[in-house]
Amino acid sequence: MNEHMDQGGPFAPETREITLKRPITVGGQPTSTITLHEPTLAQAEFLDKVRFKFDQEGNGEILGMGTTCKLALIHLGGLTENETRQIKGGDIMAIWTAVMGFLTGSPGTGARQ
């Protein structure tokens, strides 16, 4: 088997760990970090909610930031909807940044490492 192969494809999926400013309770345990897994088309419901709007000059606008972050925590982080409600405003930008890191350009799939 190729050294880059795993069950999800030819390259190991990326993860992003977010350290929360204020811990939350996940599965009955205090948690101060959340790990998000790179989305695949299996998370189409999440991907369909990510919205951008670009003007003619190429300036982008984020639409639905709260919904995107909440769905990312559910679909990519394994949290329940009730668990996501504990996230404080100060952690939203870190979650958003992690999610956008998955969705921005990366080396082509044919690139060799």
Short mmCIF file of N, CA, C and O in Angstrom, two decimals:
data_model
loop_
_atom_site.label_atom_id
_atom_site.label_comp_id
_atom_site.label_asym_id
_atom_site.label_seq_id
_atom_site.Cartn_x
_atom_site.Cartn_y
_atom_site.Cartn_z
N MET A 1 0.85 -1.18 0.00
CA MET A 1 0.00 0.00 0.00
C MET A 1 0.89 1.24 0.00
O MET A 1 1.88 1.31 0.70
N ASN A 2 0.53 2.25 -0.77
CA ASN A 2 1.26 3.51 -0.84
C ASN A 2 1.33 4.14 0.54
O ASN A 2 0.37 4.12 1.29
N GLU A 3 2.48 4.76 0.88
CA GLU A 3 2.65 5.33 2.21
C GLU A 3 1.68 6.48 2.48
O GLU A 3 1.44 6.82 3.63
N HIS A 4 1.10 7.08 1.44
CA HIS A 4 0.16 8.18 1.63
C HIS A 4 -1.30 7.71 1.60
O HIS A 4 -2.19 8.53 1.69
N MET A 5 -1.52 6.43 1.43
CA MET A 5 -2.89 5.94 1.33
C MET A 5 -3.47 5.72 2.72
O MET A 5 -2.80 5.29 3.63
N ASP A 6 -4.72 6.06 2.87
CA ASP A 6 -5.48 5.71 4.05
C ASP A 6 -6.89 5.36 3.58
O ASP A 6 -7.15 5.35 2.39
N GLN A 7 -7.78 5.11 4.50
CA GLN A 7 -9.12 4.71 4.10
C GLN A 7 -9.89 5.83 3.41
O GLN A 7 -10.86 5.59 2.72
N GLY A 8 -9.46 7.09 3.59
CA GLY A 8 -10.17 8.22 3.01
C GLY A 8 -9.60 8.70 1.69
O GLY A 8 -10.12 9.62 1.12
N GLY A 9 -8.53 8.12 1.20
CA GLY A 9 -7.96 8.57 -0.05
C GLY A 9 -6.44 8.52 -0.01
O GLY A 9 -5.86 7.97 0.92
N PRO A 10 -5.80 9.11 -1.00
CA PRO A 10 -4.36 8.99 -1.13
C PRO A 10 -3.56 9.82 -0.12
O PRO A 10 -2.38 9.59 0.07
N PHE A 11 -4.17 10.80 0.54
CA PHE A 11 -3.46 11.64 1.50
C PHE A 11 -4.19 11.61 2.83
O PHE A 11 -5.42 11.61 2.87
N ALA A 12 -3.43 11.60 3.90
CA ALA A 12 -4.04 11.61 5.23
C ALA A 12 -4.86 12.88 5.41
O ALA A 12 -4.44 13.96 4.99
N PRO A 13 -6.05 12.78 6.00
CA PRO A 13 -6.86 13.98 6.20
C PRO A 13 -6.20 14.91 7.21
O PRO A 13 -5.54 14.46 8.14
N GLU A 14 -6.38 16.19 6.99
CA GLU A 14 -5.85 17.18 7.92
C GLU A 14 -6.78 17.32 9.11
O GLU A 14 -7.97 17.03 9.02
N THR A 15 -6.23 17.78 10.20
CA THR A 15 -7.03 18.16 11.35
C THR A 15 -6.55 19.52 11.83
O THR A 15 -5.42 19.93 11.56
N ARG A 16 -7.41 20.21 12.53
CA ARG A 16 -7.07 21.49 13.13
C ARG A 16 -7.55 21.44 14.57
O ARG A 16 -8.70 21.09 14.85
N GLU A 17 -6.67 21.77 15.49
CA GLU A 17 -7.03 21.79 16.91
C GLU A 17 -7.22 23.23 17.36
O GLU A 17 -6.39 24.09 17.09
N ILE A 18 -8.33 23.47 18.02
CA ILE A 18 -8.67 24.80 18.52
C ILE A 18 -8.65 24.75 20.04
O ILE A 18 -9.32 23.91 20.65
N THR A 19 -7.87 25.63 20.64
CA THR A 19 -7.85 25.75 22.10
C THR A 19 -8.85 26.83 22.47
O THR A 19 -8.71 27.99 22.05
N LEU A 20 -9.84 26.44 23.24
CA LEU A 20 -10.90 27.37 23.62
C LEU A 20 -10.43 28.29 24.75
O LEU A 20 -9.68 27.87 25.63
N LYS A 21 -10.89 29.52 24.70
CA LYS A 21 -10.57 30.47 25.76
C LYS A 21 -11.27 30.09 27.06
O LYS A 21 -10.74 30.33 28.14
N ARG A 22 -12.47 29.51 26.92
CA ARG A 22 -13.23 29.04 28.09
C ARG A 22 -13.69 27.62 27.80
O ARG A 22 -14.34 27.36 26.79
N PRO A 23 -13.34 26.68 28.68
CA PRO A 23 -13.73 25.28 28.46
C PRO A 23 -15.25 25.11 28.35
O PRO A 23 -16.01 25.91 28.89
N ILE A 24 -15.64 24.05 27.66
CA ILE A 24 -17.04 23.65 27.57
C ILE A 24 -17.14 22.21 28.07
O ILE A 24 -16.13 21.57 28.32
N THR A 25 -18.34 21.71 28.21
CA THR A 25 -18.56 20.33 28.60
C THR A 25 -18.96 19.52 27.38
O THR A 25 -19.94 19.85 26.71
N VAL A 26 -18.17 18.48 27.09
CA VAL A 26 -18.44 17.60 25.96
C VAL A 26 -18.51 16.18 26.51
O VAL A 26 -17.56 15.71 27.13
N GLY A 27 -19.63 15.53 26.29
CA GLY A 27 -19.79 14.17 26.79
C GLY A 27 -19.66 14.10 28.30
O GLY A 27 -19.18 13.12 28.85
N GLY A 28 -20.07 15.17 28.99
CA GLY A 28 -20.02 15.20 30.45
C GLY A 28 -18.66 15.56 31.02
O GLY A 28 -18.49 15.59 32.24
N GLN A 29 -17.68 15.82 30.16
CA GLN A 29 -16.32 16.12 30.62
C GLN A 29 -15.92 17.55 30.21
O GLN A 29 -16.22 17.98 29.10
N PRO A 30 -15.22 18.27 31.10
CA PRO A 30 -14.72 19.59 30.70
C PRO A 30 -13.71 19.44 29.56
O PRO A 30 -12.86 18.55 29.59
N THR A 31 -13.84 20.28 28.55
CA THR A 31 -13.00 20.20 27.36
C THR A 31 -12.51 21.59 27.01
O THR A 31 -13.32 22.51 26.90
N SER A 32 -11.20 21.72 26.80
CA SER A 32 -10.67 23.02 26.42
C SER A 32 -10.11 23.02 25.00
O SER A 32 -9.68 24.05 24.50
N THR A 33 -10.12 21.87 24.33
CA THR A 33 -9.70 21.81 22.94
C THR A 33 -10.72 21.05 22.10
O THR A 33 -11.35 20.10 22.59
N ILE A 34 -10.84 21.47 20.87
CA ILE A 34 -11.73 20.81 19.91
C ILE A 34 -10.89 20.52 18.67
O ILE A 34 -10.16 21.39 18.19
N THR A 35 -11.01 19.32 18.15
CA THR A 35 -10.31 18.95 16.93
C THR A 35 -11.31 18.87 15.79
O THR A 35 -12.31 18.15 15.89
N LEU A 36 -11.06 19.63 14.74
CA LEU A 36 -11.88 19.57 13.53
C LEU A 36 -11.16 18.74 12.50
O LEU A 36 -9.94 18.86 12.32
N HIS A 37 -11.90 17.90 11.80
CA HIS A 37 -11.35 17.05 10.75
C HIS A 37 -11.71 17.65 9.40
O HIS A 37 -12.80 18.17 9.20
N GLU A 38 -10.78 17.53 8.47
CA GLU A 38 -10.98 18.05 7.13
C GLU A 38 -12.27 17.52 6.52
O GLU A 38 -12.53 16.31 6.56
N PRO A 39 -13.11 18.40 5.96
CA PRO A 39 -14.37 17.92 5.39
C PRO A 39 -14.16 17.16 4.08
O PRO A 39 -13.22 17.42 3.34
N THR A 40 -15.04 16.23 3.86
CA THR A 40 -15.12 15.52 2.58
C THR A 40 -16.55 15.69 2.08
O THR A 40 -17.40 16.28 2.77
N LEU A 41 -16.85 15.17 0.93
CA LEU A 41 -18.22 15.28 0.43
C LEU A 41 -19.21 14.51 1.30
O LEU A 41 -20.42 14.72 1.18
N ALA A 42 -18.71 13.68 2.20
CA ALA A 42 -19.60 13.02 3.15
C ALA A 42 -20.28 14.06 4.05
O ALA A 42 -21.35 13.80 4.59
N GLN A 43 -19.66 15.22 4.19
CA GLN A 43 -20.23 16.31 4.98
C GLN A 43 -20.88 17.36 4.06
O GLN A 43 -20.78 18.55 4.31
N ALA A 44 -21.56 16.92 3.03
CA ALA A 44 -22.15 17.82 2.04
C ALA A 44 -23.10 18.82 2.70
O ALA A 44 -23.15 19.99 2.30
N GLU A 45 -23.84 18.40 3.71
CA GLU A 45 -24.76 19.32 4.39
C GLU A 45 -24.00 20.51 4.96
O GLU A 45 -24.42 21.65 4.85
N PHE A 46 -22.85 20.23 5.56
CA PHE A 46 -22.01 21.32 6.08
C PHE A 46 -21.48 22.17 4.94
O PHE A 46 -21.57 23.40 4.96
N LEU A 47 -20.91 21.54 3.93
CA LEU A 47 -20.30 22.27 2.82
C LEU A 47 -21.31 23.15 2.09
O LEU A 47 -20.98 24.24 1.64
N ASP A 48 -22.56 22.69 1.99
CA ASP A 48 -23.59 23.47 1.31
C ASP A 48 -23.94 24.75 2.05
O ASP A 48 -24.48 25.68 1.46
N LYS A 49 -23.64 24.82 3.34
CA LYS A 49 -23.98 26.00 4.14
C LYS A 49 -22.89 27.07 4.13
O LYS A 49 -23.11 28.18 4.56
N VAL A 50 -21.69 26.73 3.66
CA VAL A 50 -20.60 27.70 3.60
C VAL A 50 -20.89 28.67 2.47
O VAL A 50 -21.06 28.27 1.32
N ARG A 51 -20.98 29.96 2.79
CA ARG A 51 -21.38 30.95 1.80
C ARG A 51 -20.38 32.11 1.74
O ARG A 51 -19.97 32.64 2.76
N PHE A 52 -20.03 32.48 0.52
CA PHE A 52 -19.21 33.65 0.25
C PHE A 52 -19.93 34.50 -0.78
O PHE A 52 -20.66 33.98 -1.61
N LYS A 53 -19.67 35.78 -0.75
CA LYS A 53 -20.19 36.69 -1.77
C LYS A 53 -19.01 37.55 -2.22
O LYS A 53 -18.32 38.14 -1.39
N PHE A 54 -18.76 37.61 -3.52
CA PHE A 54 -17.66 38.38 -4.07
C PHE A 54 -18.20 39.47 -4.99
O PHE A 54 -19.11 39.22 -5.78
N ASP A 55 -17.59 40.67 -4.89
CA ASP A 55 -17.97 41.73 -5.80
C ASP A 55 -17.05 41.71 -7.03
O ASP A 55 -16.17 40.86 -7.13
N GLN A 56 -17.25 42.64 -7.95
CA GLN A 56 -16.49 42.65 -9.20
C GLN A 56 -15.00 42.91 -8.99
O GLN A 56 -14.19 42.56 -9.83
N GLU A 57 -14.65 43.52 -7.87
CA GLU A 57 -13.24 43.78 -7.57
C GLU A 57 -12.58 42.59 -6.87
O GLU A 57 -11.40 42.62 -6.54
N GLY A 58 -13.34 41.55 -6.59
CA GLY A 58 -12.80 40.36 -5.93
C GLY A 58 -12.83 40.42 -4.42
O GLY A 58 -12.28 39.55 -3.75
N ASN A 59 -13.46 41.45 -3.85
CA ASN A 59 -13.58 41.54 -2.40
C ASN A 59 -14.62 40.54 -1.93
O ASN A 59 -15.72 40.46 -2.49
N GLY A 60 -14.27 39.79 -0.90
CA GLY A 60 -15.17 38.76 -0.41
C GLY A 60 -15.90 39.16 0.85
O GLY A 60 -15.42 39.97 1.63
N GLU A 61 -17.06 38.59 1.03
CA GLU A 61 -17.87 38.80 2.22
C GLU A 61 -18.29 37.43 2.75
O GLU A 61 -18.67 36.55 1.98
N ILE A 62 -18.20 37.28 4.05
CA ILE A 62 -18.59 36.03 4.70
C ILE A 62 -20.08 36.09 4.99
O ILE A 62 -20.56 37.06 5.58
N LEU A 63 -20.81 35.08 4.61
CA LEU A 63 -22.23 35.00 4.90
C LEU A 63 -22.49 33.79 5.81
O LEU A 63 -21.97 32.72 5.56
N GLY A 64 -23.27 33.99 6.83
CA GLY A 64 -23.64 32.86 7.69
C GLY A 64 -22.51 32.32 8.54
O GLY A 64 -22.40 31.11 8.72
N MET A 65 -21.68 33.20 9.08
CA MET A 65 -20.52 32.76 9.86
C MET A 65 -20.94 31.88 11.04
O MET A 65 -20.33 30.84 11.29
N GLY A 66 -21.97 32.27 11.76
CA GLY A 66 -22.42 31.50 12.93
C GLY A 66 -22.89 30.11 12.55
O GLY A 66 -22.52 29.12 13.19
N THR A 67 -23.69 30.02 11.51
CA THR A 67 -24.19 28.72 11.05
C THR A 67 -23.04 27.84 10.58
O THR A 67 -22.98 26.65 10.89
N THR A 68 -22.10 28.43 9.84
CA THR A 68 -20.95 27.67 9.35
C THR A 68 -20.15 27.11 10.52
O THR A 68 -19.78 25.94 10.53
N CYS A 69 -19.88 27.93 11.53
CA CYS A 69 -19.11 27.47 12.69
C CYS A 69 -19.85 26.38 13.46
O CYS A 69 -19.26 25.37 13.83
N LYS A 70 -21.14 26.58 13.68
CA LYS A 70 -21.93 25.58 14.40
C LYS A 70 -21.95 24.25 13.65
O LYS A 70 -21.69 23.19 14.23
N LEU A 71 -22.20 24.29 12.36
CA LEU A 71 -22.23 23.06 11.58
C LEU A 71 -20.85 22.40 11.48
O LEU A 71 -20.75 21.18 11.46
N ALA A 72 -19.79 23.21 11.45
CA ALA A 72 -18.44 22.65 11.45
C ALA A 72 -18.18 21.89 12.74
O ALA A 72 -17.62 20.79 12.72
N LEU A 73 -18.59 22.46 13.86
CA LEU A 73 -18.38 21.78 15.15
C LEU A 73 -19.15 20.46 15.20
O LEU A 73 -18.67 19.47 15.75
N ILE A 74 -20.34 20.44 14.61
CA ILE A 74 -21.16 19.22 14.61
C ILE A 74 -20.58 18.20 13.62
O ILE A 74 -20.32 17.06 13.98
N HIS A 75 -20.38 18.61 12.36
CA HIS A 75 -20.00 17.68 11.30
C HIS A 75 -18.51 17.34 11.29
O HIS A 75 -18.13 16.23 10.90
N LEU A 76 -17.67 18.29 11.66
CA LEU A 76 -16.23 18.07 11.59
C LEU A 76 -15.60 17.83 12.95
O LEU A 76 -14.50 17.29 13.05
N GLY A 77 -16.29 18.25 14.02
CA GLY A 77 -15.75 18.11 15.36
C GLY A 77 -16.46 17.10 16.24
O GLY A 77 -16.01 16.80 17.34
N GLY A 78 -17.60 16.58 15.77
CA GLY A 78 -18.32 15.55 16.51
C GLY A 78 -19.09 16.04 17.72
O GLY A 78 -19.52 15.24 18.55
N LEU A 79 -19.31 17.34 17.85
CA LEU A 79 -20.09 17.86 18.96
C LEU A 79 -21.57 17.74 18.67
O LEU A 79 -21.98 17.67 17.50
N THR A 80 -22.37 17.73 19.71
CA THR A 80 -23.81 17.77 19.53
C THR A 80 -24.23 19.23 19.40
O THR A 80 -23.48 20.15 19.74
N GLU A 81 -25.45 19.45 18.93
CA GLU A 81 -25.94 20.82 18.81
C GLU A 81 -25.94 21.51 20.18
O GLU A 81 -25.55 22.67 20.29
N ASN A 82 -26.37 20.80 21.22
CA ASN A 82 -26.37 21.39 22.56
C ASN A 82 -24.96 21.74 23.02
O ASN A 82 -24.76 22.75 23.69
N GLU A 83 -23.98 20.92 22.69
CA GLU A 83 -22.60 21.21 23.08
C GLU A 83 -22.08 22.46 22.37
O GLU A 83 -21.35 23.26 22.95
N THR A 84 -22.49 22.66 21.11
CA THR A 84 -22.03 23.85 20.38
C THR A 84 -22.55 25.13 21.00
O THR A 84 -21.91 26.17 20.88
N ARG A 85 -23.67 25.07 21.66
CA ARG A 85 -24.28 26.27 22.24
C ARG A 85 -23.46 26.84 23.39
O ARG A 85 -23.68 27.98 23.80
N GLN A 86 -22.50 26.07 23.90
CA GLN A 86 -21.65 26.55 24.99
C GLN A 86 -20.49 27.42 24.49
O GLN A 86 -19.86 28.12 25.29
N ILE A 87 -20.20 27.38 23.21
CA ILE A 87 -19.07 28.12 22.65
C ILE A 87 -19.30 29.61 22.82
O ILE A 87 -20.36 30.14 22.46
N LYS A 88 -18.30 30.28 23.35
CA LYS A 88 -18.38 31.72 23.58
C LYS A 88 -17.91 32.49 22.34
O LYS A 88 -17.15 31.99 21.52
N GLY A 89 -18.34 33.74 22.26
CA GLY A 89 -18.02 34.59 21.12
C GLY A 89 -16.53 34.73 20.84
O GLY A 89 -16.12 34.83 19.69
N GLY A 90 -15.72 34.72 21.89
CA GLY A 90 -14.29 34.87 21.72
C GLY A 90 -13.61 33.72 20.99
O GLY A 90 -12.47 33.85 20.55
N ASP A 91 -14.29 32.59 20.87
CA ASP A 91 -13.72 31.42 20.19
C ASP A 91 -14.21 31.26 18.76
O ASP A 91 -13.68 30.44 18.01
N ILE A 92 -15.19 32.04 18.37
CA ILE A 92 -15.79 31.87 17.04
C ILE A 92 -14.79 32.14 15.92
O ILE A 92 -14.73 31.41 14.94
N MET A 93 -13.98 33.18 16.04
CA MET A 93 -13.04 33.51 14.97
C MET A 93 -12.00 32.40 14.79
O MET A 93 -11.62 32.09 13.66
N ALA A 94 -11.55 31.79 15.89
CA ALA A 94 -10.59 30.69 15.77
C ALA A 94 -11.21 29.50 15.04
O ALA A 94 -10.56 28.84 14.22
N ILE A 95 -12.49 29.23 15.32
CA ILE A 95 -13.19 28.13 14.64
C ILE A 95 -13.34 28.47 13.16
O ILE A 95 -13.04 27.65 12.29
N TRP A 96 -13.76 29.70 12.87
CA TRP A 96 -13.93 30.14 11.49
C TRP A 96 -12.62 30.02 10.72
O TRP A 96 -12.59 29.53 9.59
N THR A 97 -11.53 30.48 11.32
CA THR A 97 -10.23 30.44 10.67
C THR A 97 -9.82 29.01 10.36
O THR A 97 -9.30 28.72 9.28
N ALA A 98 -10.05 28.10 11.30
CA ALA A 98 -9.73 26.69 11.08
C ALA A 98 -10.54 26.12 9.92
O ALA A 98 -10.00 25.43 9.05
N VAL A 99 -11.82 26.43 9.88
CA VAL A 99 -12.69 25.93 8.81
C VAL A 99 -12.24 26.48 7.46
O VAL A 99 -12.12 25.74 6.49
N MET A 100 -11.96 27.77 7.40
CA MET A 100 -11.56 28.37 6.13
C MET A 100 -10.21 27.82 5.67
O MET A 100 -9.96 27.71 4.47
N GLY A 101 -9.36 27.42 6.61
CA GLY A 101 -8.09 26.80 6.24
C GLY A 101 -8.28 25.51 5.47
O GLY A 101 -7.47 25.15 4.61
N PHE A 102 -9.37 24.80 5.76
CA PHE A 102 -9.68 23.59 5.02
C PHE A 102 -10.18 23.89 3.61
O PHE A 102 -10.05 23.08 2.71
N LEU A 103 -10.81 25.04 3.43
CA LEU A 103 -11.53 25.32 2.19
C LEU A 103 -10.77 26.24 1.23
O LEU A 103 -11.28 26.54 0.15
N THR A 104 -9.58 26.68 1.61
CA THR A 104 -8.81 27.53 0.73
C THR A 104 -7.85 26.68 -0.08
O THR A 104 -7.68 25.49 0.18
N GLY A 105 -7.20 27.28 -1.05
CA GLY A 105 -6.33 26.56 -1.97
C GLY A 105 -5.26 25.75 -1.28
O GLY A 105 -4.78 26.08 -0.21
N SER A 106 -4.90 24.65 -1.91
CA SER A 106 -3.86 23.76 -1.41
C SER A 106 -3.15 23.17 -2.63
O SER A 106 -3.63 23.29 -3.75
N PRO A 107 -2.01 22.49 -2.41
CA PRO A 107 -1.32 21.88 -3.56
C PRO A 107 -2.25 20.93 -4.29
O PRO A 107 -3.13 20.31 -3.67
N GLY A 108 -2.05 20.81 -5.58
CA GLY A 108 -2.87 19.90 -6.38
C GLY A 108 -2.79 18.47 -5.89
O GLY A 108 -1.79 18.07 -5.28
N THR A 109 -3.81 17.71 -6.15
CA THR A 109 -3.84 16.33 -5.67
C THR A 109 -2.75 15.48 -6.30
O THR A 109 -2.40 14.44 -5.77
N GLY A 110 -2.21 15.93 -7.40
CA GLY A 110 -1.15 15.18 -8.05
C GLY A 110 0.24 15.55 -7.54
O GLY A 110 1.23 14.96 -7.95
N ALA A 111 0.32 16.51 -6.63
CA ALA A 111 1.63 16.97 -6.13
C ALA A 111 2.29 15.88 -5.30
O ALA A 111 1.64 15.18 -4.54
N ARG A 112 3.57 15.75 -5.44
CA ARG A 112 4.35 14.80 -4.63
C ARG A 112 4.92 15.52 -3.43
O ARG A 112 5.36 16.65 -3.54
N GLN A 113 4.92 14.86 -2.30
CA GLN A 113 5.48 15.46 -1.08
C GLN A 113 6.86 14.93 -0.83
O GLN A 113 7.22 13.88 -1.17
#
